[in-house]
């Protein structure tokens, strides 16, 4: 019997039961699905200033992260300590190291419930920072309503210690989910789904005449309809989603405000029948890149970007066939049309091909090749969910990015499938990559233009992932080892040559285990990882009471 929280599906998809991961170690009382995903091979552990998901060397902005297939942005709380996802609200999540939409990285999807539960269900969890709970109510034989809430109480419990020089630090966050499932008949299922979350932080240092107020929010709403017939199924989704942030910094009579945002409105639909799948994706973007508003700064000139409107349309088809008892092939072709904010049209085709040879007791070998596109960029000084991070669309600042990738995977099941062993090698070539090469103090410069702080170039990701997974019995879990490189080359006079990406960890070992004793459960996790690279100063000196620093070779040093 399969008792592990992780199950490997066909097509390289990993399915995670969210009820089962509740038995694994919690972070301050919260079981976080995103932190759990980072323990899988090929997904790198984060550093202190980076809270994203880095799949096989890709950047966090390359991922497709969604609730029921609807994209969500800015998924971090408390500077990346855990995510916005409440695991008790969702039945399971699926993860793939390649995305089916226009993204270069992986795909993480929180799935919606598709079965009607008992009349009333509920749960509550109390942690050191927050409390979360939910209630499910079934109305009749055809519908079920689920409401979940998570709310922090840091200011209530730790107010005495959240101070700087007797000045109070205020911080709080909350997540609110609602899902309604309607099954009017055997053929149709309808979901109405919504989410809203926000963080607020503020501090006023009166003796320095300094005040900092930050707020960031994310939200989504969707209507899904799925119809199943004997020989086909049709799934359609109409949705909106967005993320906005507000940051206000006041110093004496001067102030700076940062108000970037991203909003999307879209439609997804696909028809599946037999060996064929055909679908369409339509998305409209309304994006405000970083737009600092200054007041009282003498001589400062800000070239404020205008908000961007762009449209992305895709049509795709997929064919899956079992050729013989041993051979299976899967082909996918996606045609894209992208209209930039400057009303320039970019046409592209994204092919995807994989072939599997199943030797049964001797294992299964799968080889795949894909060509992915992406028309949206994310930049910022850090990657921990603060207003200093922002999105912008391909067009004025850069042409669309794309990647070619190939991988080979070997899987074998041993001891009556109680133990699985897998090994995979991958290579990915990235084009038209962007990094933000500025700092917060650049907003105080005499002239600020966003394009002056964007460096552009290409990238190379390659590596090896190994995993042994015990998936049945009272003891379940896995041990994995990943070795890989994420290299970048940018055309910039200050950043020359080939260098490692900021998030690169060459080696990483993960161990996750859970032992069921009946009334008790023991679990643990262990991570050992190489340090991330950083740029050390070549020298520094003080001139006129100012520290002058000369940076050394870019990302030439590495943390322990």
mmCIF file of N, CA and C in Angstrom, residues 347-414:
data_model
loop_
_atom_site.group_PDB
_atom_site.id
_atom_site.type_symbol
_atom_site.label_atom_id
_atom_site.label_comp_id
_atom_site.label_asym_id
_atom_site.label_seq_id
_atom_site.Cartn_x
_atom_site.Cartn_y
_atom_site.Cartn_z
ATOM 1 N N UNK A 347 5.527 36.344 -32.872
ATOM 2 C CA UNK A 347 4.994 35.020 -33.165
ATOM 3 C C UNK A 347 6.029 33.968 -32.780
ATOM 4 N N UNK A 348 5.583 32.838 -32.253
ATOM 5 C CA UNK A 348 6.524 31.783 -31.891
ATOM 6 C C UNK A 348 5.816 30.433 -31.842
ATOM 7 N N UNK A 349 6.613 29.369 -31.940
ATOM 8 C CA UNK A 349 6.125 27.995 -31.830
ATOM 9 C C UNK A 349 6.972 27.272 -30.787
ATOM 10 N N UNK A 350 6.319 26.549 -29.895
ATOM 11 C CA UNK A 350 7.008 25.833 -28.824
ATOM 12 C C UNK A 350 6.744 24.337 -28.963
ATOM 13 N N UNK A 351 7.705 23.554 -29.461
ATOM 14 C CA UNK A 351 7.536 22.104 -29.561
ATOM 15 C C UNK A 351 7.960 21.406 -28.268
ATOM 16 N N UNK A 352 7.376 20.250 -28.037
ATOM 17 C CA UNK A 352 7.679 19.434 -26.857
ATOM 18 C C UNK A 352 7.538 17.971 -27.260
ATOM 19 N N UNK A 353 8.585 17.187 -27.011
ATOM 20 C CA UNK A 353 8.556 15.779 -27.417
ATOM 21 C C UNK A 353 9.210 14.921 -26.340
ATOM 22 N N UNK A 354 8.617 13.763 -26.050
ATOM 23 C CA UNK A 354 9.209 12.818 -25.119
ATOM 24 C C UNK A 354 8.909 11.395 -25.573
ATOM 25 N N UNK A 355 9.831 10.489 -25.264
ATOM 26 C CA UNK A 355 9.677 9.074 -25.586
ATOM 27 C C UNK A 355 10.118 8.254 -24.387
ATOM 28 N N UNK A 356 9.367 7.182 -24.090
ATOM 29 C CA UNK A 356 9.661 6.336 -22.940
ATOM 30 C C UNK A 356 9.796 4.889 -23.384
ATOM 31 N N UNK A 357 10.792 4.232 -22.800
ATOM 32 C CA UNK A 357 10.968 2.800 -22.997
ATOM 33 C C UNK A 357 10.808 2.121 -21.650
ATOM 34 N N UNK A 358 9.788 1.275 -21.529
ATOM 35 C CA UNK A 358 9.460 0.617 -20.274
ATOM 36 C C UNK A 358 9.929 -0.833 -20.332
ATOM 37 N N UNK A 359 10.948 -1.143 -19.532
ATOM 38 C CA UNK A 359 11.446 -2.513 -19.426
ATOM 39 C C UNK A 359 10.867 -3.219 -18.202
ATOM 40 N N UNK A 360 9.851 -2.595 -17.598
ATOM 41 C CA UNK A 360 9.110 -3.163 -16.464
ATOM 42 C C UNK A 360 10.053 -3.445 -15.296
ATOM 43 N N UNK A 361 10.332 -4.680 -14.946
ATOM 44 C CA UNK A 361 11.132 -4.966 -13.752
ATOM 45 C C UNK A 361 12.525 -4.368 -13.824
ATOM 46 N N UNK A 362 13.001 -4.048 -15.036
ATOM 47 C CA UNK A 362 14.331 -3.466 -15.187
ATOM 48 C C UNK A 362 14.301 -1.933 -15.214
ATOM 49 N N UNK A 363 13.126 -1.362 -15.122
ATOM 50 C CA UNK A 363 13.043 0.081 -15.057
ATOM 51 C C UNK A 363 12.488 0.724 -16.320
ATOM 52 N N UNK A 364 12.426 2.043 -16.297
ATOM 53 C CA UNK A 364 11.850 2.832 -17.383
ATOM 54 C C UNK A 364 12.773 4.003 -17.692
ATOM 55 N N UNK A 365 13.032 4.222 -18.983
ATOM 56 C CA UNK A 365 13.879 5.322 -19.430
ATOM 57 C C UNK A 365 13.025 6.292 -20.246
ATOM 58 N N UNK A 366 13.110 7.574 -19.902
ATOM 59 C CA UNK A 366 12.352 8.615 -20.608
ATOM 60 C C UNK A 366 13.309 9.710 -21.056
ATOM 61 N N UNK A 367 13.225 10.067 -22.320
ATOM 62 C CA UNK A 367 14.021 11.165 -22.880
ATOM 63 C C UNK A 367 13.066 12.216 -23.433
ATOM 64 N N UNK A 368 13.365 13.481 -23.196
ATOM 65 C CA UNK A 368 12.464 14.551 -23.641
ATOM 66 C C UNK A 368 13.259 15.756 -24.118
ATOM 67 N N UNK A 369 12.611 16.517 -24.988
ATOM 68 C CA UNK A 369 13.161 17.769 -25.497
ATOM 69 C C UNK A 369 12.020 18.764 -25.587
ATOM 70 N N UNK A 370 12.279 20.015 -25.182
ATOM 71 C CA UNK A 370 11.227 21.036 -25.239
ATOM 72 C C UNK A 370 11.833 22.412 -25.513
ATOM 73 N N UNK A 371 10.983 23.262 -26.049
ATOM 74 C CA UNK A 371 11.347 24.642 -26.369
ATOM 75 C C UNK A 371 10.277 25.530 -25.745
ATOM 76 N N UNK A 372 10.658 26.298 -24.707
ATOM 77 C CA UNK A 372 9.703 27.114 -23.965
ATOM 78 C C UNK A 372 9.906 28.597 -24.236
ATOM 79 N N UNK A 373 8.805 29.335 -24.144
ATOM 80 C CA UNK A 373 8.832 30.793 -24.303
ATOM 81 C C UNK A 373 8.318 31.450 -23.020
ATOM 82 N N UNK A 374 8.676 32.728 -22.834
ATOM 83 C CA UNK A 374 8.133 33.492 -21.709
ATOM 84 C C UNK A 374 8.179 34.969 -22.062
ATOM 85 N N UNK A 375 7.059 35.650 -21.809
ATOM 86 C CA UNK A 375 6.933 37.055 -22.193
ATOM 87 C C UNK A 375 6.882 38.002 -21.005
ATOM 88 N N UNK A 376 7.044 37.483 -19.796
ATOM 89 C CA UNK A 376 6.981 38.303 -18.594
ATOM 90 C C UNK A 376 8.282 38.144 -17.825
ATOM 91 N N UNK A 377 8.755 39.259 -17.234
ATOM 92 C CA UNK A 377 9.990 39.268 -16.458
ATOM 93 C C UNK A 377 9.687 39.708 -15.027
ATOM 94 N N UNK A 378 10.504 39.230 -14.099
ATOM 95 C CA UNK A 378 10.437 39.696 -12.719
ATOM 96 C C UNK A 378 11.837 40.083 -12.281
ATOM 97 N N UNK A 379 11.968 41.269 -11.699
ATOM 98 C CA UNK A 379 13.254 41.775 -11.244
ATOM 99 C C UNK A 379 13.100 42.380 -9.861
ATOM 100 N N UNK A 380 14.228 42.720 -9.273
ATOM 101 C CA UNK A 380 14.200 43.376 -7.978
ATOM 102 C C UNK A 380 15.521 43.233 -7.267
ATOM 103 N N UNK A 381 15.638 43.966 -6.166
ATOM 104 C CA UNK A 381 16.867 43.947 -5.387
ATOM 105 C C UNK A 381 17.003 42.637 -4.624
ATOM 106 N N UNK A 382 15.871 42.029 -4.279
ATOM 107 C CA UNK A 382 15.873 40.745 -3.594
ATOM 108 C C UNK A 382 14.756 39.898 -4.187
ATOM 109 N N UNK A 383 14.489 38.750 -3.566
ATOM 110 C CA UNK A 383 13.393 37.896 -4.011
ATOM 111 C C UNK A 383 12.684 37.319 -2.790
ATOM 112 N N UNK A 384 12.258 38.211 -1.883
ATOM 113 C CA UNK A 384 11.609 37.772 -0.649
ATOM 114 C C UNK A 384 10.217 38.376 -0.492
ATOM 115 N N UNK A 385 9.632 38.842 -1.590
ATOM 116 C CA UNK A 385 8.255 39.300 -1.534
ATOM 117 C C UNK A 385 8.064 40.700 -1.017
ATOM 118 N N UNK A 386 8.958 41.618 -1.331
ATOM 119 C CA UNK A 386 8.846 43.006 -0.892
ATOM 120 C C UNK A 386 8.552 43.908 -2.085
ATOM 121 N N UNK A 387 8.089 45.153 -1.840
ATOM 122 C CA UNK A 387 7.764 46.059 -2.951
ATOM 123 C C UNK A 387 8.960 46.477 -3.794
ATOM 124 N N UNK A 388 10.169 46.129 -3.400
ATOM 125 C CA UNK A 388 11.332 46.428 -4.239
ATOM 126 C C UNK A 388 11.457 45.424 -5.365
ATOM 127 N N UNK A 389 10.529 44.459 -5.461
ATOM 128 C CA UNK A 389 10.468 43.517 -6.573
ATOM 129 C C UNK A 389 9.300 43.896 -7.479
ATOM 130 N N UNK A 390 9.429 43.630 -8.770
ATOM 131 C CA UNK A 390 8.401 44.093 -9.699
ATOM 132 C C UNK A 390 8.439 43.239 -10.957
ATOM 133 N N UNK A 391 7.386 43.362 -11.749
ATOM 134 C CA UNK A 391 7.260 42.670 -13.028
ATOM 135 C C UNK A 391 7.268 43.686 -14.165
ATOM 136 N N UNK A 392 7.650 43.239 -15.340
ATOM 137 C CA UNK A 392 7.464 44.041 -16.549
ATOM 138 C C UNK A 392 7.353 43.093 -17.733
ATOM 139 N N UNK A 393 6.763 43.583 -18.814
ATOM 140 C CA UNK A 393 6.481 42.767 -19.981
ATOM 141 C C UNK A 393 7.578 42.926 -21.036
ATOM 142 N N UNK A 394 7.743 41.909 -21.852
ATOM 143 C CA UNK A 394 8.683 41.984 -22.968
ATOM 144 C C UNK A 394 8.238 43.076 -23.933
ATOM 145 N N UNK A 395 9.192 43.767 -24.489
ATOM 146 C CA UNK A 395 8.897 44.866 -25.407
ATOM 147 C C UNK A 395 9.975 45.919 -25.330
ATOM 148 N N UNK A 396 9.696 46.991 -24.641
ATOM 149 C CA UNK A 396 10.622 48.114 -24.577
ATOM 150 C C UNK A 396 11.942 47.738 -23.918
ATOM 151 N N UNK A 397 11.867 46.976 -22.822
ATOM 152 C CA UNK A 397 13.067 46.692 -22.041
ATOM 153 C C UNK A 397 13.804 45.438 -22.502
ATOM 154 N N UNK A 398 13.114 44.520 -23.166
ATOM 155 C CA UNK A 398 13.768 43.307 -23.647
ATOM 156 C C UNK A 398 12.838 42.552 -24.571
ATOM 157 N N UNK A 399 13.412 41.806 -25.504
ATOM 158 C CA UNK A 399 12.619 40.897 -26.328
ATOM 159 C C UNK A 399 12.231 39.692 -25.471
ATOM 160 N N UNK A 400 11.238 38.886 -25.876
ATOM 161 C CA UNK A 400 10.827 37.725 -25.066
ATOM 162 C C UNK A 400 11.986 36.762 -24.817
ATOM 163 N N UNK A 401 11.943 36.102 -23.669
ATOM 164 C CA UNK A 401 12.963 35.109 -23.337
ATOM 165 C C UNK A 401 12.489 33.720 -23.765
ATOM 166 N N UNK A 402 13.436 32.833 -24.020
ATOM 167 C CA UNK A 402 13.088 31.467 -24.394
ATOM 168 C C UNK A 402 14.204 30.531 -23.956
ATOM 169 N N UNK A 403 13.918 29.232 -23.986
ATOM 170 C CA UNK A 403 14.887 28.237 -23.529
ATOM 171 C C UNK A 403 14.685 26.941 -24.295
ATOM 172 N N UNK A 404 15.788 26.253 -24.545
ATOM 173 C CA UNK A 404 15.775 24.898 -25.080
ATOM 174 C C UNK A 404 16.320 23.967 -24.000
ATOM 175 N N UNK A 405 15.651 22.840 -23.797
ATOM 176 C CA UNK A 405 16.077 21.937 -22.732
ATOM 177 C C UNK A 405 15.914 20.491 -23.166
ATOM 178 N N UNK A 406 16.731 19.632 -22.561
ATOM 179 C CA UNK A 406 16.669 18.194 -22.805
ATOM 180 C C UNK A 406 17.013 17.479 -21.511
ATOM 181 N N UNK A 407 16.404 16.324 -21.284
ATOM 182 C CA UNK A 407 16.706 15.543 -20.090
ATOM 183 C C UNK A 407 16.444 14.064 -20.360
ATOM 184 N N UNK A 408 17.127 13.228 -19.600
ATOM 185 C CA UNK A 408 16.966 11.777 -19.642
ATOM 186 C C UNK A 408 16.767 11.289 -18.211
ATOM 187 N N UNK A 409 15.729 10.480 -17.986
ATOM 188 C CA UNK A 409 15.382 10.009 -16.646
ATOM 189 C C UNK A 409 15.280 8.485 -16.645
ATOM 190 N N UNK A 410 15.799 7.883 -15.587
ATOM 191 C CA UNK A 410 15.683 6.437 -15.391
ATOM 192 C C UNK A 410 14.989 6.182 -14.058
ATOM 193 N N UNK A 411 13.908 5.396 -14.071
ATOM 194 C CA UNK A 411 13.149 5.042 -12.869
ATOM 195 C C UNK A 411 13.027 3.524 -12.788
ATOM 196 N N UNK A 412 13.174 3.008 -11.566
ATOM 197 C CA UNK A 412 12.994 1.574 -11.361
ATOM 198 C C UNK A 412 12.342 1.358 -9.994
ATOM 199 N N UNK A 413 11.415 0.405 -9.932
ATOM 200 C CA UNK A 413 10.732 0.047 -8.690
ATOM 201 C C UNK A 413 11.272 -1.288 -8.186
ATOM 202 N N UNK A 414 11.610 -1.337 -6.895
ATOM 203 C CA UNK A 414 12.205 -2.520 -6.291
ATOM 204 C C UNK A 414 11.364 -3.008 -5.112
#
